[in-house]
mmCIF file with all atom_site columns, C-alpha atoms in Angstrom:
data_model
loop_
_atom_site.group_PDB
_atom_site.id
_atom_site.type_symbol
_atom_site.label_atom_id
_atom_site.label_alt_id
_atom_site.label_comp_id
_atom_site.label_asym_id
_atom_site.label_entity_id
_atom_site.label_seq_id
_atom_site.pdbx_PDB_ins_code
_atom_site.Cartn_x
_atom_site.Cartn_y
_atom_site.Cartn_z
_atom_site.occupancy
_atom_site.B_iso_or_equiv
_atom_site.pdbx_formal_charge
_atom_site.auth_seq_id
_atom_site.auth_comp_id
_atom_site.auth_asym_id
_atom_site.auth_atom_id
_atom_site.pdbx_PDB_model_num
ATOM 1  C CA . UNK A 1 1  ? 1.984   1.418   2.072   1.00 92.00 ? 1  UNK A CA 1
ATOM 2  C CA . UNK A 1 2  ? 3.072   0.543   -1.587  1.00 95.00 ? 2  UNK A CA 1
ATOM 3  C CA . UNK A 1 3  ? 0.736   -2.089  -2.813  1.00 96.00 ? 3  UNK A CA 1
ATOM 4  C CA . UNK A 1 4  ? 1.911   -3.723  -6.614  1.00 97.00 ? 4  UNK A CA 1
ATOM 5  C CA . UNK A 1 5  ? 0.037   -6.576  -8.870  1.00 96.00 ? 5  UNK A CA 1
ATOM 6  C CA . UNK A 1 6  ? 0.747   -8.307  -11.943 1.00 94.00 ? 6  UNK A CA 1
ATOM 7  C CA . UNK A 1 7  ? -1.091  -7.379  -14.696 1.00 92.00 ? 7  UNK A CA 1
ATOM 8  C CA . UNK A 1 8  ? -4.647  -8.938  -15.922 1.00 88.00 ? 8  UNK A CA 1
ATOM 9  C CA . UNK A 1 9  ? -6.010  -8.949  -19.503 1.00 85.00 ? 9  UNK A CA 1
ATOM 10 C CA . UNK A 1 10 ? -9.605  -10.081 -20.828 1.00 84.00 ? 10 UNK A CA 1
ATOM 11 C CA . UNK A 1 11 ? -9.554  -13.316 -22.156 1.00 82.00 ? 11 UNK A CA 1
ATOM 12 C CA . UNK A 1 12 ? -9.569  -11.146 -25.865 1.00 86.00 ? 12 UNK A CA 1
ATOM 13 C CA . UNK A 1 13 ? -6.174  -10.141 -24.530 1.00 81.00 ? 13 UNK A CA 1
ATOM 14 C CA . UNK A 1 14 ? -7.930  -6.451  -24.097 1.00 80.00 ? 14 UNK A CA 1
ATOM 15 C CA . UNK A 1 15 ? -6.612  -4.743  -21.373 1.00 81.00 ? 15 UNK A CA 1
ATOM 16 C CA . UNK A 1 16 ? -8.922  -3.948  -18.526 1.00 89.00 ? 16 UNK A CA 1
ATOM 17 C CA . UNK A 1 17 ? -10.479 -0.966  -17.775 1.00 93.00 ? 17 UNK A CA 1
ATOM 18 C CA . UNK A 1 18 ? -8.511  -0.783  -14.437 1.00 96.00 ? 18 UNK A CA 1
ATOM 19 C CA . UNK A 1 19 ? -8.367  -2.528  -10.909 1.00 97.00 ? 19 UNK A CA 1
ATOM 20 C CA . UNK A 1 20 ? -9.773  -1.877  -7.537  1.00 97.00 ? 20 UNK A CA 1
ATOM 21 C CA . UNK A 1 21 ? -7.294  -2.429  -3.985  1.00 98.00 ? 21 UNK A CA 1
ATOM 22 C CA . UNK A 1 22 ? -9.330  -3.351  -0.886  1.00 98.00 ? 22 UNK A CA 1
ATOM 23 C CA . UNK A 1 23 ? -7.671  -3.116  2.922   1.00 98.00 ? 23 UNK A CA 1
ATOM 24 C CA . UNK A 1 24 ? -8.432  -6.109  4.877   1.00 97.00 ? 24 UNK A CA 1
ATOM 25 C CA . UNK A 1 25 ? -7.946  -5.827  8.498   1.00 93.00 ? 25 UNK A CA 1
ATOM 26 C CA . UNK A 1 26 ? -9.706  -5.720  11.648  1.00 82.00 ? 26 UNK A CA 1
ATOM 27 C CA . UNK A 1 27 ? -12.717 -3.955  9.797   1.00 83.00 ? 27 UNK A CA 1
ATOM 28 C CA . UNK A 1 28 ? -14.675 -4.698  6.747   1.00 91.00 ? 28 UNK A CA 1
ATOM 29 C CA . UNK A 1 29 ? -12.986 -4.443  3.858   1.00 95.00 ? 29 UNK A CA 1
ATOM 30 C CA . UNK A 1 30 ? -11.707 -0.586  2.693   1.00 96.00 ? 30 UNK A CA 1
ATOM 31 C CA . UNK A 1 31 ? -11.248 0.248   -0.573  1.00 97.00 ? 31 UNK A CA 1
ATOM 32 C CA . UNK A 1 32 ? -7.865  2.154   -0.447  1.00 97.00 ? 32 UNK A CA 1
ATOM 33 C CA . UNK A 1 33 ? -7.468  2.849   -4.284  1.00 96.00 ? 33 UNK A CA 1
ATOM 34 C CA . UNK A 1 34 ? -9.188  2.588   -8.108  1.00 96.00 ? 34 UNK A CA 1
ATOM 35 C CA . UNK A 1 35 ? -6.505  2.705   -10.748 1.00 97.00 ? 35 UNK A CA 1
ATOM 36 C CA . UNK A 1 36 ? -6.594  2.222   -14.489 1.00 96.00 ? 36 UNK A CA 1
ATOM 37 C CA . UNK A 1 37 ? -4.789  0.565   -16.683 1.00 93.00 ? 37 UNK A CA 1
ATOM 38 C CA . UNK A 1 38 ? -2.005  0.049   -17.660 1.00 93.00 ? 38 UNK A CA 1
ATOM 39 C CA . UNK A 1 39 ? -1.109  0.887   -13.658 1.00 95.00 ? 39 UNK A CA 1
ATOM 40 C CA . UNK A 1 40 ? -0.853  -2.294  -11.296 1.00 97.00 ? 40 UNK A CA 1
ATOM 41 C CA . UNK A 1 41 ? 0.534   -0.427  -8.049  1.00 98.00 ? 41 UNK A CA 1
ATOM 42 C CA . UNK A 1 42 ? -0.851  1.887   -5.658  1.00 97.00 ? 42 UNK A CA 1
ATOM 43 C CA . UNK A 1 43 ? -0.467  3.482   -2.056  1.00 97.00 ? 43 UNK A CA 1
ATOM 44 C CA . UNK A 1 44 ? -2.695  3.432   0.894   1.00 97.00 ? 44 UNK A CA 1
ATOM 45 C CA . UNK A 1 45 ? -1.626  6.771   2.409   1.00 95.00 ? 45 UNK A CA 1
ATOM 46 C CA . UNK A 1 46 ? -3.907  5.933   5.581   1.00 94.00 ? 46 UNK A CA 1
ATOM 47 C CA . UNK A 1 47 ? -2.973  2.839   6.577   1.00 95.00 ? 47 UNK A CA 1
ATOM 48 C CA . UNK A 1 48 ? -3.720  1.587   10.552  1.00 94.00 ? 48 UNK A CA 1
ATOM 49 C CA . UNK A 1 49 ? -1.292  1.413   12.520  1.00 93.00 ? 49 UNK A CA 1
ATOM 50 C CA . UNK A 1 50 ? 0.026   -1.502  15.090  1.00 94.00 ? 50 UNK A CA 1
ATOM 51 C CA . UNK A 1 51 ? -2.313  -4.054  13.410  1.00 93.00 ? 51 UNK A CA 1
ATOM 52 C CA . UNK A 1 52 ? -2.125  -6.714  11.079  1.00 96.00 ? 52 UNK A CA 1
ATOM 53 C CA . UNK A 1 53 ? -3.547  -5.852  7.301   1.00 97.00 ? 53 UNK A CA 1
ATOM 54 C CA . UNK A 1 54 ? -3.446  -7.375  3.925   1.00 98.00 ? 54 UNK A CA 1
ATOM 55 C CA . UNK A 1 55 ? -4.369  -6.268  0.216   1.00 98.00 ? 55 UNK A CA 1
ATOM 56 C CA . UNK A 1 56 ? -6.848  -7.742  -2.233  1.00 98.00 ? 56 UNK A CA 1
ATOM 57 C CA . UNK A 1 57 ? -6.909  -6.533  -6.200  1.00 98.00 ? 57 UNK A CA 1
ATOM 58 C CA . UNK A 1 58 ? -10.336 -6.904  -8.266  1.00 97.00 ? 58 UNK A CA 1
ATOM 59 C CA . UNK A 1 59 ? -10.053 -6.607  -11.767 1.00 95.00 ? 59 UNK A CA 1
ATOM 60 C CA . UNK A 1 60 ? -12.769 -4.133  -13.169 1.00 94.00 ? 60 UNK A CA 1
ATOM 61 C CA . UNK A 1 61 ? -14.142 -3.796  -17.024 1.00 91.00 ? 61 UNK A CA 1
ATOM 62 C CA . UNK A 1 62 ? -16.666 -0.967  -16.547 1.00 88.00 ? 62 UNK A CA 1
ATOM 63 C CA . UNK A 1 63 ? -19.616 -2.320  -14.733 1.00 89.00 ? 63 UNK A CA 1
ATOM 64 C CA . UNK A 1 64 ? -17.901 -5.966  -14.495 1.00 88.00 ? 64 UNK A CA 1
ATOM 65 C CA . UNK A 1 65 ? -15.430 -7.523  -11.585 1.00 92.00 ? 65 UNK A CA 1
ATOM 66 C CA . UNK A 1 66 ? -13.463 -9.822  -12.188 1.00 91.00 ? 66 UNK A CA 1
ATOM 67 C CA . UNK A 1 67 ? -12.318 -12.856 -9.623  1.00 94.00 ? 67 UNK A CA 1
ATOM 68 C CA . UNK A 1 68 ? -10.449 -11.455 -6.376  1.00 96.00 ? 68 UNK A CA 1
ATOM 69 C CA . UNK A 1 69 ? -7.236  -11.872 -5.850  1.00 97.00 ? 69 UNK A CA 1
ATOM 70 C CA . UNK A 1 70 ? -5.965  -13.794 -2.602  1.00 97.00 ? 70 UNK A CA 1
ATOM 71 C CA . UNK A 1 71 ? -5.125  -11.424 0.396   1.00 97.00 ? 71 UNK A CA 1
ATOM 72 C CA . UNK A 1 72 ? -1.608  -10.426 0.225   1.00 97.00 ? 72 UNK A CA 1
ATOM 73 C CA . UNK A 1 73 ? 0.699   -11.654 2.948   1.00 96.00 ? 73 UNK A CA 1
ATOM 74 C CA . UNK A 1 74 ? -0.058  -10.090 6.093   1.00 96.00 ? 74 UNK A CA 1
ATOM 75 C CA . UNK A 1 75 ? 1.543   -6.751  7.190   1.00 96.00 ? 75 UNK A CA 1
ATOM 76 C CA . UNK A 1 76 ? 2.315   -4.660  10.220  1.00 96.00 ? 76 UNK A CA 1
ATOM 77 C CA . UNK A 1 77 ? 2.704   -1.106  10.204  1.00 92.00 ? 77 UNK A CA 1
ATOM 78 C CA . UNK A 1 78 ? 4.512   1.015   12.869  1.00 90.00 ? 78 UNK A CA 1
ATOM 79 C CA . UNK A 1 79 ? 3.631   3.851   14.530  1.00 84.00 ? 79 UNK A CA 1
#
């Protein structure tokens, strides 16, 4: 599953260090994928199947986090 993003700068205009994609689904919350900058897609090779998920992206400076996105529209995958 091909998750994408728009991209997020500090408010110096810096670029960020990189971002951090959590699963949402039936579950707590899985992180599927750390990326750096300048990258704002990933894939979650494991996905579940035959149940509803979505995506959040976290900014992430080093030690810092930014504000969470909104879950992504929900998403099926078939078997």
């Amino acid at each position: 599953m091909s998750v994408s993003w728009s991209a997020v700068f500090l408010p110096s205009g810096a670029d960020l260090g990189g971002y951090v994609v959590n699963r949402l689904g039936a579950s707590s919350p899985i992180e599927v994928c750390t990326v750096a900058t300048p990258t704002t897609s990933c894939t979650d090779t494991t996905p579940p199947t035959n149940q509803q998920i979505s995506y959040t992206v976290t900014p992430a400076q080093e030690s810092w986090r930014g504000a969470t996105s909104p879950p992504s529209a929900p998403v099926v995958v078939a078997a």
